[in-house]
Amino acid sequence: MAISAAEVKVLREQTGQGMMECKRALEEAGGDAEKAVEILRKKGFAMAEKRAGRAAAQGRIHSYIHHNGRVGVLIEVNCETDFVAKNLEFQTFLNDLCLHICAAAPLAVRPEEVPENLVETEKRIAREQVEGKKPDNIIEKIVEGKLKKWYAECVLLEQPYVKDDQRTVQDLLTEQIAKIGENIVIKRFARFEIGETESD
Amino acid sequence: MAISAAEVKVLREQTGQGMMECKRALEEAGGDAEKAVEILRKKGFAMAEKRAGRAAAQGRIHSYIHHNGRVGVLIEVNCETDFVAKNLEFQTFLNDLCLHICAAAPLAVRPEEVPENLVETEKRIAREQVEGKKPDNIIEKIVEGKLKKWYAECVLLEQPYVKDDQRTVQDLLTEQIAKIGENIVIKRFARFEIGETESD
């Protein structure tokens, strides 16, 4: 049966799970939202939110260099045990993240980690675009809206995943937490590209 | 013939070349300093200084992950042409640098790139160690001396090279510039280690 985007959206907001997982659960439940939540719970996805609070002190450093040697990514992803850090599922996840970062060039993992000067510049541009054209009392709201949209473009967890743009990287992460059964934290990354900074 | 450390030091200061290169040149010159400079010049080492001013807009991103997966390094090194960036000599140099950074954990490439708050802390500690014990007018000199020593420990270019502690990383770089015949700039690096930052 056909599941509407609105139904998927409601289930996602309710469970915090990935778009595809919610769609599949709804299909399996024949469109019954309550049943779909149960299905997700059984699959362990509903546990992910809980797990997200647990300490993640283990993990792995992973890197990816693009074949031309001109772009490279280094990433730290934490989990709870060294056992998980070593497994293939986790390694594949790290590799997918590196490939995504290489292609999508995010500025930071989380909105609060975007450098303050870039946020200020973005706010200023957004404000200048509407100043004088809109009443003062709604300008700040428009600026906030534009900023939110900008974060979705440049913040890793909010970016559409490059291999499947129906999911965000946060969706991918939540799925991994559910699948692996441990809290996972994308701690930090570095992305270097030849020519992106002024040469000495 | 035996060459004294003092003779090598003088030649190094005169030419800016690596310790081993200077020692070899002096040996070859039978201890004659002028002849040794000539030998270095013929080998192209004296050209390195000149090359260091040229634009380095090409280059490669390189990475190294320690076998335990808990330490990783990403580096950008620039050179003048893509031809050099591709060659094996250059790649080997990048790998040696990554291994060094992994083991020696520098804080920055150059002294001026060490985060200001770390420099301030180091200055404060150095000042506290001598305050009250020495006349005020020489305290600043002592602090500067201690800071210089600290830079030699934590700044990549000033660190003794891990594979040969008779040379600094700057010596290694200068030798590469001479050998390859292009200006080379160690632009930046990232070094991630599991557990070095507080976990979320």
mmCIF file of C-alpha atoms in Angstrom:
data_model
loop_
_atom_site.group_PDB
_atom_site.id
_atom_site.type_symbol
_atom_site.label_atom_id
_atom_site.label_comp_id
_atom_site.label_asym_id
_atom_site.label_seq_id
_atom_site.Cartn_x
_atom_site.Cartn_y
_atom_site.Cartn_z
ATOM 1 C CA MET A 1 0.000 0.000 0.000
ATOM 2 C CA ALA A 2 1.015 3.641 -0.531
ATOM 3 C CA ILE A 3 2.267 5.547 2.512
ATOM 4 C CA SER A 4 2.078 9.354 2.384
ATOM 5 C CA ALA A 5 5.021 11.591 3.192
ATOM 6 C CA ALA A 6 2.910 13.209 5.931
ATOM 7 C CA GLU A 7 2.379 9.869 7.697
ATOM 8 C CA VAL A 8 6.112 9.151 7.550
ATOM 9 C CA LYS A 9 6.823 12.629 8.934
ATOM 10 C CA VAL A 10 4.527 12.100 11.927
ATOM 11 C CA LEU A 11 6.135 8.747 12.719
ATOM 12 C CA ARG A 12 9.611 10.222 12.401
ATOM 13 C CA GLU A 13 8.759 13.015 14.825
ATOM 14 C CA GLN A 14 7.267 10.509 17.203
ATOM 15 C CA THR A 15 10.172 8.059 17.183
ATOM 16 C CA GLY A 16 13.166 10.067 15.980
ATOM 17 C CA GLN A 17 13.936 7.296 13.493
ATOM 18 C CA GLY A 18 15.110 7.463 9.874
ATOM 19 C CA MET A 19 12.758 8.204 7.004
ATOM 20 C CA MET A 20 13.197 4.875 5.237
ATOM 21 C CA GLU A 21 12.829 2.884 8.459
ATOM 22 C CA CYS A 22 9.587 4.699 9.273
ATOM 23 C CA LYS A 23 8.248 4.176 5.755
ATOM 24 C CA ARG A 24 9.027 0.468 5.908
ATOM 25 C CA ALA A 25 7.440 0.126 9.344
ATOM 26 C CA LEU A 26 4.270 1.854 8.121
ATOM 27 C CA GLU A 27 4.115 -0.382 5.067
ATOM 28 C CA GLU A 28 4.574 -3.435 7.244
ATOM 29 C CA ALA A 29 1.823 -2.159 9.582
ATOM 30 C CA GLY A 30 -0.547 -1.533 6.685
ATOM 31 C CA GLY A 31 -0.614 2.175 7.505
ATOM 32 C CA ASP A 32 -1.416 1.733 11.196
ATOM 33 C CA ALA A 33 0.771 4.274 13.012
ATOM 34 C CA GLU A 34 0.577 2.625 16.424
ATOM 35 C CA LYS A 35 1.512 -0.737 15.001
ATOM 36 C CA ALA A 36 4.390 0.921 13.119
ATOM 37 C CA VAL A 37 5.797 2.296 16.393
ATOM 38 C CA GLU A 38 5.636 -1.201 17.829
ATOM 39 C CA ILE A 39 7.449 -2.596 14.810
ATOM 40 C CA LEU A 40 10.177 0.019 15.175
ATOM 41 C CA ARG A 41 10.426 -0.730 18.883
ATOM 42 C CA LYS A 42 10.807 -4.417 18.200
ATOM 43 C CA LYS A 43 13.546 -3.658 15.741
ATOM 44 C CA GLY A 44 15.328 -1.785 18.456
ATOM 45 C CA PHE A 45 15.131 1.608 16.845
ATOM 46 C CA ALA A 46 13.168 3.111 19.688
ATOM 47 C CA MET A 47 16.085 2.270 21.963
ATOM 48 C CA ALA A 48 18.413 4.532 20.039
ATOM 49 C CA GLU A 49 17.197 7.701 21.736
ATOM 50 C CA LYS A 50 17.935 6.191 25.119
ATOM 51 C CA ARG A 51 21.352 5.002 24.025
ATOM 52 C CA ALA A 52 22.242 8.473 22.814
ATOM 53 C CA GLY A 53 22.709 9.515 26.434
ATOM 54 C CA ARG A 54 25.302 6.877 27.304
ATOM 55 C CA ALA A 55 29.027 7.581 27.524
ATOM 56 C CA ALA A 56 30.964 6.847 24.338
ATOM 57 C CA ALA A 57 34.608 6.747 25.344
ATOM 58 C CA GLN A 58 35.897 4.183 22.859
ATOM 59 C CA GLY A 59 35.961 4.526 19.090
ATOM 60 C CA ARG A 60 38.086 4.784 15.989
ATOM 61 C CA ILE A 61 39.920 7.338 13.903
ATOM 62 C CA HIS A 62 39.292 6.821 10.192
ATOM 63 C CA SER A 63 40.467 8.606 7.069
ATOM 64 C CA TYR A 64 39.679 8.838 3.393
ATOM 65 C CA ILE A 65 41.771 10.399 0.636
ATOM 66 C CA HIS A 66 40.069 11.112 -2.675
ATOM 67 C CA HIS A 67 41.742 9.311 -5.596
ATOM 68 C CA ASN A 68 43.221 12.557 -6.955
ATOM 69 C CA GLY A 69 44.982 13.147 -3.632
ATOM 70 C CA ARG A 70 43.617 16.693 -3.420
ATOM 71 C CA VAL A 71 40.861 16.168 -0.842
ATOM 72 C CA GLY A 72 41.112 14.224 2.405
ATOM 73 C CA VAL A 73 39.039 13.597 5.490
ATOM 74 C CA LEU A 74 39.938 12.524 9.044
ATOM 75 C CA ILE A 75 37.176 11.568 11.449
ATOM 76 C CA GLU A 76 36.765 10.522 15.084
ATOM 77 C CA VAL A 77 33.691 8.475 15.922
ATOM 78 C CA ASN A 78 33.118 7.253 19.456
ATOM 79 C CA CYS A 79 31.202 4.243 20.701
ATOM 80 C CA GLU A 80 30.910 2.493 24.061
ATOM 81 C CA THR A 81 33.163 -0.550 23.678
ATOM 82 C CA ASP A 82 36.310 -1.426 21.778
ATOM 83 C CA PHE A 83 34.500 -4.567 20.639
ATOM 84 C CA VAL A 84 32.095 -2.481 18.542
ATOM 85 C CA ALA A 85 34.847 -0.103 17.423
ATOM 86 C CA LYS A 86 36.592 -3.068 15.817
ATOM 87 C CA ASN A 87 33.645 -4.549 13.951
ATOM 88 C CA LEU A 88 33.071 -4.349 10.231
ATOM 89 C CA GLU A 89 29.651 -2.662 10.491
ATOM 90 C CA PHE A 90 31.231 0.212 12.431
ATOM 91 C CA GLN A 91 34.171 0.462 10.014
ATOM 92 C CA THR A 92 31.783 0.628 7.061
ATOM 93 C CA PHE A 93 29.834 3.385 8.810
ATOM 94 C CA LEU A 94 33.073 5.359 9.335
ATOM 95 C CA ASN A 95 33.924 4.969 5.680
ATOM 96 C CA ASP A 96 30.471 6.115 4.559
ATOM 97 C CA LEU A 97 30.797 9.173 6.793
ATOM 98 C CA CYS A 98 34.221 10.029 5.355
ATOM 99 C CA LEU A 99 32.929 9.724 1.782
ATOM 100 C CA HIS A 100 29.978 11.944 2.667
ATOM 101 C CA ILE A 101 32.191 14.606 4.269
ATOM 102 C CA CYS A 102 34.560 14.497 1.301
ATOM 103 C CA ALA A 103 31.680 15.150 -1.129
ATOM 104 C CA ALA A 104 29.414 17.411 0.927
ATOM 105 C CA ALA A 105 32.105 19.503 2.673
ATOM 106 C CA PRO A 106 30.216 20.331 5.874
ATOM 107 C CA LEU A 107 31.522 23.135 8.092
ATOM 108 C CA ALA A 108 30.928 21.409 11.426
ATOM 109 C CA VAL A 109 29.330 18.321 13.004
ATOM 110 C CA ARG A 110 26.641 20.279 14.920
ATOM 111 C CA PRO A 111 25.081 23.748 14.465
ATOM 112 C CA GLU A 112 26.670 25.022 17.692
ATOM 113 C CA GLU A 113 30.117 24.106 16.339
ATOM 114 C CA VAL A 114 29.952 26.273 13.194
ATOM 115 C CA PRO A 115 32.528 29.082 13.655
ATOM 116 C CA GLU A 116 30.828 32.193 15.064
ATOM 117 C CA ASN A 117 32.180 34.511 12.335
ATOM 118 C CA LEU A 118 30.574 32.395 9.579
ATOM 119 C CA VAL A 119 27.234 32.466 11.412
ATOM 120 C CA GLU A 120 27.489 36.254 11.792
ATOM 121 C CA THR A 121 28.252 36.712 8.078
ATOM 122 C CA GLU A 122 25.309 34.502 7.136
ATOM 123 C CA LYS A 123 22.974 36.434 9.473
ATOM 124 C CA ARG A 124 24.149 39.763 8.067
ATOM 125 C CA ILE A 125 23.550 38.652 4.456
ATOM 126 C CA ALA A 126 20.104 37.281 5.332
ATOM 127 C CA ARG A 127 19.209 40.522 7.120
ATOM 128 C CA GLU A 128 20.407 42.716 4.236
ATOM 129 C CA GLN A 129 18.272 40.727 1.790
ATOM 130 C CA VAL A 130 15.037 41.633 3.587
ATOM 131 C CA GLU A 131 15.809 44.923 5.331
ATOM 132 C CA GLY A 132 13.462 47.699 4.182
ATOM 133 C CA LYS A 133 11.309 45.188 2.301
ATOM 134 C CA LYS A 134 9.618 43.648 5.319
ATOM 135 C CA PRO A 135 8.312 45.053 8.612
ATOM 136 C CA ASP A 136 11.011 45.142 11.300
ATOM 137 C CA ASN A 137 9.115 42.858 13.643
ATOM 138 C CA ILE A 138 9.241 39.899 11.278
ATOM 139 C CA ILE A 139 12.776 40.412 9.927
ATOM 140 C CA GLU A 140 14.348 38.479 12.809
ATOM 141 C CA LYS A 141 11.998 35.574 12.161
ATOM 142 C CA ILE A 142 12.932 35.519 8.472
ATOM 143 C CA VAL A 143 16.629 35.666 9.380
ATOM 144 C CA GLU A 144 16.196 32.736 11.785
ATOM 145 C CA GLY A 145 14.411 30.776 9.059
ATOM 146 C CA LYS A 146 17.160 31.434 6.538
ATOM 147 C CA LEU A 147 19.784 30.480 9.100
ATOM 148 C CA LYS A 148 18.030 27.207 9.828
ATOM 149 C CA LYS A 149 18.013 26.416 6.107
ATOM 150 C CA TRP A 150 21.700 27.299 5.880
ATOM 151 C CA TYR A 151 22.520 24.966 8.795
ATOM 152 C CA ALA A 152 20.752 22.138 6.946
ATOM 153 C CA GLU A 153 23.175 22.759 4.074
ATOM 154 C CA CYS A 154 26.435 23.066 5.988
ATOM 155 C CA VAL A 155 26.078 21.077 9.219
ATOM 156 C CA LEU A 156 27.049 17.407 8.912
ATOM 157 C CA LEU A 157 24.219 15.901 10.977
ATOM 158 C CA GLU A 158 21.582 17.944 9.134
ATOM 159 C CA GLN A 159 22.892 17.389 5.596
ATOM 160 C CA PRO A 160 21.059 14.982 3.270
ATOM 161 C CA TYR A 161 23.229 11.860 3.094
ATOM 162 C CA VAL A 162 25.039 11.858 -0.263
ATOM 163 C CA LYS A 163 24.314 8.205 -1.021
ATOM 164 C CA ASP A 164 20.574 8.589 -0.216
ATOM 165 C CA ASP A 165 19.259 12.122 -0.039
ATOM 166 C CA GLN A 166 15.978 10.994 1.497
ATOM 167 C CA ARG A 167 17.831 10.581 4.788
ATOM 168 C CA THR A 168 19.951 13.017 6.763
ATOM 169 C CA VAL A 169 23.297 12.017 8.273
ATOM 170 C CA GLN A 170 21.521 12.151 11.648
ATOM 171 C CA ASP A 171 19.080 9.507 10.310
ATOM 172 C CA LEU A 172 22.034 7.381 9.258
ATOM 173 C CA LEU A 173 23.601 7.794 12.705
ATOM 174 C CA THR A 174 20.357 6.919 14.523
ATOM 175 C CA GLU A 175 20.021 3.802 12.389
ATOM 176 C CA GLN A 176 23.568 2.772 13.262
ATOM 177 C CA ILE A 177 22.912 3.277 16.989
ATOM 178 C CA ALA A 178 19.842 1.059 16.659
ATOM 179 C CA LYS A 179 21.604 -1.552 14.557
ATOM 180 C CA ILE A 180 24.808 -1.728 16.607
ATOM 181 C CA GLY A 181 23.111 -1.324 19.963
ATOM 182 C CA GLU A 182 25.560 1.183 21.434
ATOM 183 C CA ASN A 183 25.582 4.942 21.634
ATOM 184 C CA ILE A 184 27.678 6.384 18.787
ATOM 185 C CA VAL A 185 28.963 9.963 18.698
ATOM 186 C CA ILE A 186 30.485 11.663 15.658
ATOM 187 C CA LYS A 187 33.038 13.568 17.659
ATOM 188 C CA ARG A 188 34.915 15.668 15.096
ATOM 189 C CA PHE A 189 36.299 15.705 11.580
ATOM 190 C CA ALA A 190 38.888 17.535 9.508
ATOM 191 C CA ARG A 191 38.504 18.018 5.754
ATOM 192 C CA PHE A 192 41.467 19.384 3.820
ATOM 193 C CA GLU A 193 41.352 20.367 0.156
ATOM 194 C CA ILE A 194 44.274 21.654 -1.914
ATOM 195 C CA GLY A 195 43.716 25.263 -2.886
ATOM 196 C CA GLU A 196 40.878 26.022 -0.489
ATOM 197 C CA THR A 197 43.091 28.198 1.699
ATOM 198 C CA GLU A 198 45.456 30.904 0.556
ATOM 199 C CA SER A 199 48.937 29.442 -0.020
ATOM 200 C CA ASP A 200 51.911 30.709 1.987
ATOM 201 C CA MET B 1 88.522 12.617 9.702
ATOM 202 C CA ALA B 2 86.576 13.612 12.836
ATOM 203 C CA ILE B 3 84.344 16.685 12.527
ATOM 204 C CA SER B 4 83.394 18.476 15.760
ATOM 205 C CA ALA B 5 79.804 19.329 16.658
ATOM 206 C CA ALA B 6 80.853 23.000 16.862
ATOM 207 C CA GLU B 7 82.071 22.999 13.238
ATOM 208 C CA VAL B 8 78.815 21.416 12.101
ATOM 209 C CA LYS B 9 76.849 24.002 14.090
ATOM 210 C CA VAL B 10 78.666 26.912 12.412
ATOM 211 C CA LEU B 11 78.047 25.472 8.954
ATOM 212 C CA ARG B 12 74.382 24.860 9.761
ATOM 213 C CA GLU B 13 73.928 28.456 10.872
ATOM 214 C CA GLN B 14 75.690 29.678 7.780
ATOM 215 C CA THR B 15 73.716 27.596 5.284
ATOM 216 C CA GLY B 16 70.506 26.653 7.081
ATOM 217 C CA GLN B 17 71.050 23.059 6.012
ATOM 218 C CA GLY B 18 70.495 19.804 7.909
ATOM 219 C CA MET B 19 72.966 18.522 10.466
ATOM 220 C CA MET B 20 73.850 15.325 8.608
ATOM 221 C CA GLU B 21 74.256 17.122 5.308
ATOM 222 C CA CYS B 22 76.614 19.638 6.917
ATOM 223 C CA LYS B 23 78.606 16.901 8.624
ATOM 224 C CA ARG B 24 78.977 14.994 5.361
ATOM 225 C CA ALA B 25 79.987 18.126 3.479
ATOM 226 C CA LEU B 26 82.644 18.922 6.106
ATOM 227 C CA GLU B 27 83.958 15.369 5.949
ATOM 228 C CA GLU B 28 84.119 15.560 2.180
ATOM 229 C CA ALA B 29 85.895 18.937 2.427
ATOM 230 C CA GLY B 30 88.420 17.557 4.923
ATOM 231 C CA GLY B 31 87.195 20.039 7.536
ATOM 232 C CA ASP B 32 87.487 23.112 5.289
ATOM 233 C CA ALA B 33 84.352 25.176 6.030
ATOM 234 C CA GLU B 34 84.457 27.244 2.839
ATOM 235 C CA LYS B 35 84.834 24.160 0.714
ATOM 236 C CA ALA B 36 81.970 22.550 2.620
ATOM 237 C CA VAL B 37 79.683 25.473 1.728
ATOM 238 C CA GLU B 38 80.658 25.007 -1.909
ATOM 239 C CA ILE B 39 79.878 21.305 -1.716
ATOM 240 C CA LEU B 40 76.470 22.041 -0.220
ATOM 241 C CA ARG B 41 75.826 24.632 -2.890
ATOM 242 C CA LYS B 42 76.721 22.187 -5.636
ATOM 243 C CA LYS B 43 74.331 19.682 -4.148
ATOM 244 C CA GLY B 44 71.652 22.261 -4.453
ATOM 245 C CA PHE B 45 71.037 22.708 -0.768
ATOM 246 C CA ALA B 46 71.916 26.363 -0.843
ATOM 247 C CA MET B 47 69.134 26.842 -3.379
ATOM 248 C CA ALA B 48 66.528 25.670 -0.911
ATOM 249 C CA GLU B 49 66.390 28.988 0.895
ATOM 250 C CA LYS B 50 65.661 30.758 -2.361
ATOM 251 C CA ARG B 51 62.994 28.260 -3.326
ATOM 252 C CA ALA B 52 61.248 28.729 -0.003
ATOM 253 C CA GLY B 53 59.913 32.042 -1.306
ATOM 254 C CA ARG B 54 58.172 30.613 -4.365
ATOM 255 C CA ALA B 55 54.431 29.994 -4.553
ATOM 256 C CA ALA B 56 53.365 26.464 -3.640
ATOM 257 C CA ALA B 57 49.804 26.098 -4.894
ATOM 258 C CA GLN B 58 49.792 22.415 -5.770
ATOM 259 C CA GLY B 59 50.237 19.527 -3.385
ATOM 260 C CA ARG B 60 48.704 16.499 -1.753
ATOM 261 C CA ILE B 61 46.535 15.531 1.188
ATOM 262 C CA HIS B 62 47.891 12.477 2.968
ATOM 263 C CA SER B 63 46.760 10.483 5.975
ATOM 264 C CA TYR B 64 48.030 7.877 8.383
ATOM 265 C CA ILE B 65 46.047 5.792 10.851
ATOM 266 C CA HIS B 66 47.981 3.985 13.572
ATOM 267 C CA HIS B 67 47.432 0.206 13.485
ATOM 268 C CA ASN B 68 45.277 0.301 16.628
ATOM 269 C CA GLY B 69 42.907 2.751 14.939
ATOM 270 C CA ARG B 70 43.052 5.111 17.926
ATOM 271 C CA VAL B 71 45.381 7.772 16.495
ATOM 272 C CA GLY B 72 45.200 9.343 13.048
ATOM 273 C CA VAL B 73 46.831 12.162 11.135
ATOM 274 C CA LEU B 74 45.724 14.208 8.124
ATOM 275 C CA ILE B 75 48.206 16.523 6.442
ATOM 276 C CA GLU B 76 48.309 19.058 3.597
ATOM 277 C CA VAL B 77 51.685 19.650 1.992
ATOM 278 C CA ASN B 78 52.023 22.063 -0.896
ATOM 279 C CA CYS B 79 54.540 22.151 -3.731
ATOM 280 C CA GLU B 80 54.803 24.067 -6.988
ATOM 281 C CA THR B 81 53.693 21.538 -9.595
ATOM 282 C CA ASP B 82 51.298 18.609 -9.755
ATOM 283 C CA PHE B 83 54.175 16.657 -11.348
ATOM 284 C CA VAL B 84 56.126 16.742 -8.091
ATOM 285 C CA ALA B 85 52.979 16.192 -5.986
ATOM 286 C CA LYS B 86 52.513 12.867 -7.768
ATOM 287 C CA ASN B 87 56.039 11.526 -7.413
ATOM 288 C CA LEU B 88 57.137 8.787 -5.042
ATOM 289 C CA GLU B 89 59.769 10.903 -3.271
ATOM 290 C CA PHE B 90 57.097 13.419 -2.314
ATOM 291 C CA GLN B 91 54.665 10.706 -1.215
ATOM 292 C CA THR B 92 57.344 9.133 0.974
ATOM 293 C CA PHE B 93 58.034 12.524 2.522
ATOM 294 C CA LEU B 94 54.311 12.951 3.289
ATOM 295 C CA ASN B 95 54.229 9.544 4.918
ATOM 296 C CA ASP B 96 57.300 10.270 7.039
ATOM 297 C CA LEU B 97 55.685 13.511 8.195
ATOM 298 C CA CYS B 98 52.456 11.723 9.136
ATOM 299 C CA LEU B 99 54.359 9.092 11.121
ATOM 300 C CA HIS B 100 56.290 11.821 12.887
ATOM 301 C CA ILE B 101 53.127 13.779 13.777
ATOM 302 C CA CYS B 102 51.431 10.605 14.984
ATOM 303 C CA ALA B 103 54.328 9.842 17.345
ATOM 304 C CA ALA B 104 55.434 13.339 18.388
ATOM 305 C CA ALA B 105 51.974 14.979 18.652
ATOM 306 C CA PRO B 106 52.980 18.576 17.845
ATOM 307 C CA LEU B 107 50.525 21.380 18.642
ATOM 308 C CA ALA B 108 51.070 23.375 15.441
ATOM 309 C CA VAL B 109 53.245 23.592 12.317
ATOM 310 C CA ARG B 110 54.848 26.943 13.247
ATOM 311 C CA PRO B 111 55.325 28.819 16.560
ATOM 312 C CA GLU B 112 52.913 31.577 15.487
ATOM 313 C CA GLU B 113 50.188 28.958 14.968
ATOM 314 C CA VAL B 114 50.211 27.589 18.532
ATOM 315 C CA PRO B 115 46.864 28.574 20.127
ATOM 316 C CA GLU B 116 47.282 31.805 22.114
ATOM 317 C CA ASN B 117 45.746 30.379 25.304
ATOM 318 C CA LEU B 118 48.372 27.592 25.431
ATOM 319 C CA VAL B 119 51.178 30.119 24.976
ATOM 320 C CA GLU B 120 49.729 32.272 27.776
ATOM 321 C CA THR B 121 49.499 29.287 30.135
ATOM 322 C CA GLU B 122 53.084 28.317 29.351
ATOM 323 C CA LYS B 123 54.293 31.887 29.950
ATOM 324 C CA ARG B 124 52.410 32.083 33.242
ATOM 325 C CA ILE B 125 53.920 28.809 34.493
ATOM 326 C CA ALA B 126 57.416 29.888 33.446
ATOM 327 C CA ARG B 127 56.982 33.252 35.214
ATOM 328 C CA GLU B 128 55.682 31.656 38.403
ATOM 329 C CA GLN B 129 58.701 29.351 38.542
ATOM 330 C CA VAL B 130 61.164 32.263 38.757
ATOM 331 C CA GLU B 131 59.135 35.100 40.284
ATOM 332 C CA GLY B 132 60.691 36.306 43.543
ATOM 333 C CA LYS B 133 63.776 34.171 42.932
ATOM 334 C CA LYS B 134 65.332 36.372 40.248
ATOM 335 C CA PRO B 135 65.569 40.148 39.709
ATOM 336 C CA ASP B 136 62.554 41.497 37.818
ATOM 337 C CA ASN B 137 64.630 42.806 34.936
ATOM 338 C CA ILE B 138 65.804 39.344 33.900
ATOM 339 C CA ILE B 139 62.566 37.438 34.522
ATOM 340 C CA GLU B 140 61.191 38.277 31.067
ATOM 341 C CA LYS B 141 64.401 37.000 29.475
ATOM 342 C CA ILE B 142 64.145 33.734 31.392
ATOM 343 C CA VAL B 143 60.488 33.395 30.400
ATOM 344 C CA GLU B 144 61.386 33.968 26.736
ATOM 345 C CA GLY B 145 64.105 31.326 26.984
ATOM 346 C CA LYS B 146 61.743 28.788 28.530
ATOM 347 C CA LEU B 147 59.129 29.544 25.876
ATOM 348 C CA LYS B 148 61.658 28.993 23.114
ATOM 349 C CA LYS B 149 62.544 25.614 24.597
ATOM 350 C CA TRP B 150 58.842 24.752 24.838
ATOM 351 C CA TYR B 151 58.307 25.643 21.172
ATOM 352 C CA ALA B 152 61.113 23.256 20.211
ATOM 353 C CA GLU B 153 59.139 20.524 21.961
ATOM 354 C CA CYS B 154 55.672 21.219 20.599
ATOM 355 C CA VAL B 155 56.078 22.923 17.212
ATOM 356 C CA LEU B 156 56.328 20.516 14.274
ATOM 357 C CA LEU B 157 59.099 22.295 12.349
ATOM 358 C CA GLU B 158 61.263 22.651 15.467
ATOM 359 C CA GLN B 159 60.786 19.118 16.813
ATOM 360 C CA PRO B 160 63.615 16.586 16.481
ATOM 361 C CA TYR B 161 62.571 14.200 13.695
ATOM 362 C CA VAL B 162 61.414 10.924 15.300
ATOM 363 C CA LYS B 163 63.343 8.717 12.886
ATOM 364 C CA ASP B 164 66.588 10.692 13.352
ATOM 365 C CA ASP B 165 66.709 13.019 16.345
ATOM 366 C CA GLN B 166 69.895 14.686 15.094
ATOM 367 C CA ARG B 167 67.744 16.569 12.586
ATOM 368 C CA THR B 168 64.687 18.750 13.111
ATOM 369 C CA VAL B 169 61.603 18.423 10.895
ATOM 370 C CA GLN B 170 62.671 21.768 9.388
ATOM 371 C CA ASP B 171 65.990 20.113 8.407
ATOM 372 C CA LEU B 172 64.049 17.281 6.795
ATOM 373 C CA LEU B 173 61.886 19.800 4.915
ATOM 374 C CA THR B 174 64.882 21.820 3.725
ATOM 375 C CA GLU B 175 66.520 18.638 2.455
ATOM 376 C CA GLN B 176 63.359 17.739 0.555
ATOM 377 C CA ILE B 177 63.206 21.200 -1.031
ATOM 378 C CA ALA B 178 66.809 20.755 -2.139
ATOM 379 C CA LYS B 179 66.307 17.203 -3.371
ATOM 380 C CA ILE B 180 63.039 17.807 -5.196
ATOM 381 C CA GLY B 181 63.953 21.253 -6.464
ATOM 382 C CA GLU B 182 60.654 22.939 -5.661
ATOM 383 C CA ASN B 183 59.430 24.976 -2.760
ATOM 384 C CA ILE B 184 57.491 22.758 -0.318
ATOM 385 C CA VAL B 185 55.201 24.101 2.397
ATOM 386 C CA ILE B 186 53.759 22.037 5.243
ATOM 387 C CA LYS B 187 50.447 23.821 5.221
ATOM 388 C CA ARG B 188 48.479 22.228 8.053
ATOM 389 C CA PHE B 189 47.747 18.993 9.855
ATOM 390 C CA ALA B 190 45.113 17.434 12.080
ATOM 391 C CA ARG B 191 45.922 14.753 14.663
ATOM 392 C CA PHE B 192 43.050 12.966 16.365
ATOM 393 C CA GLU B 193 43.451 10.552 19.252
ATOM 394 C CA ILE B 194 40.667 8.635 20.970
ATOM 395 C CA GLY B 195 40.243 9.834 24.533
ATOM 396 C CA GLU B 196 42.293 13.043 24.234
ATOM 397 C CA THR B 197 39.169 15.221 24.398
ATOM 398 C CA GLU B 198 36.328 14.898 26.878
ATOM 399 C CA SER B 199 33.652 12.615 25.443
ATOM 400 C CA ASP B 200 30.117 13.929 24.823
#
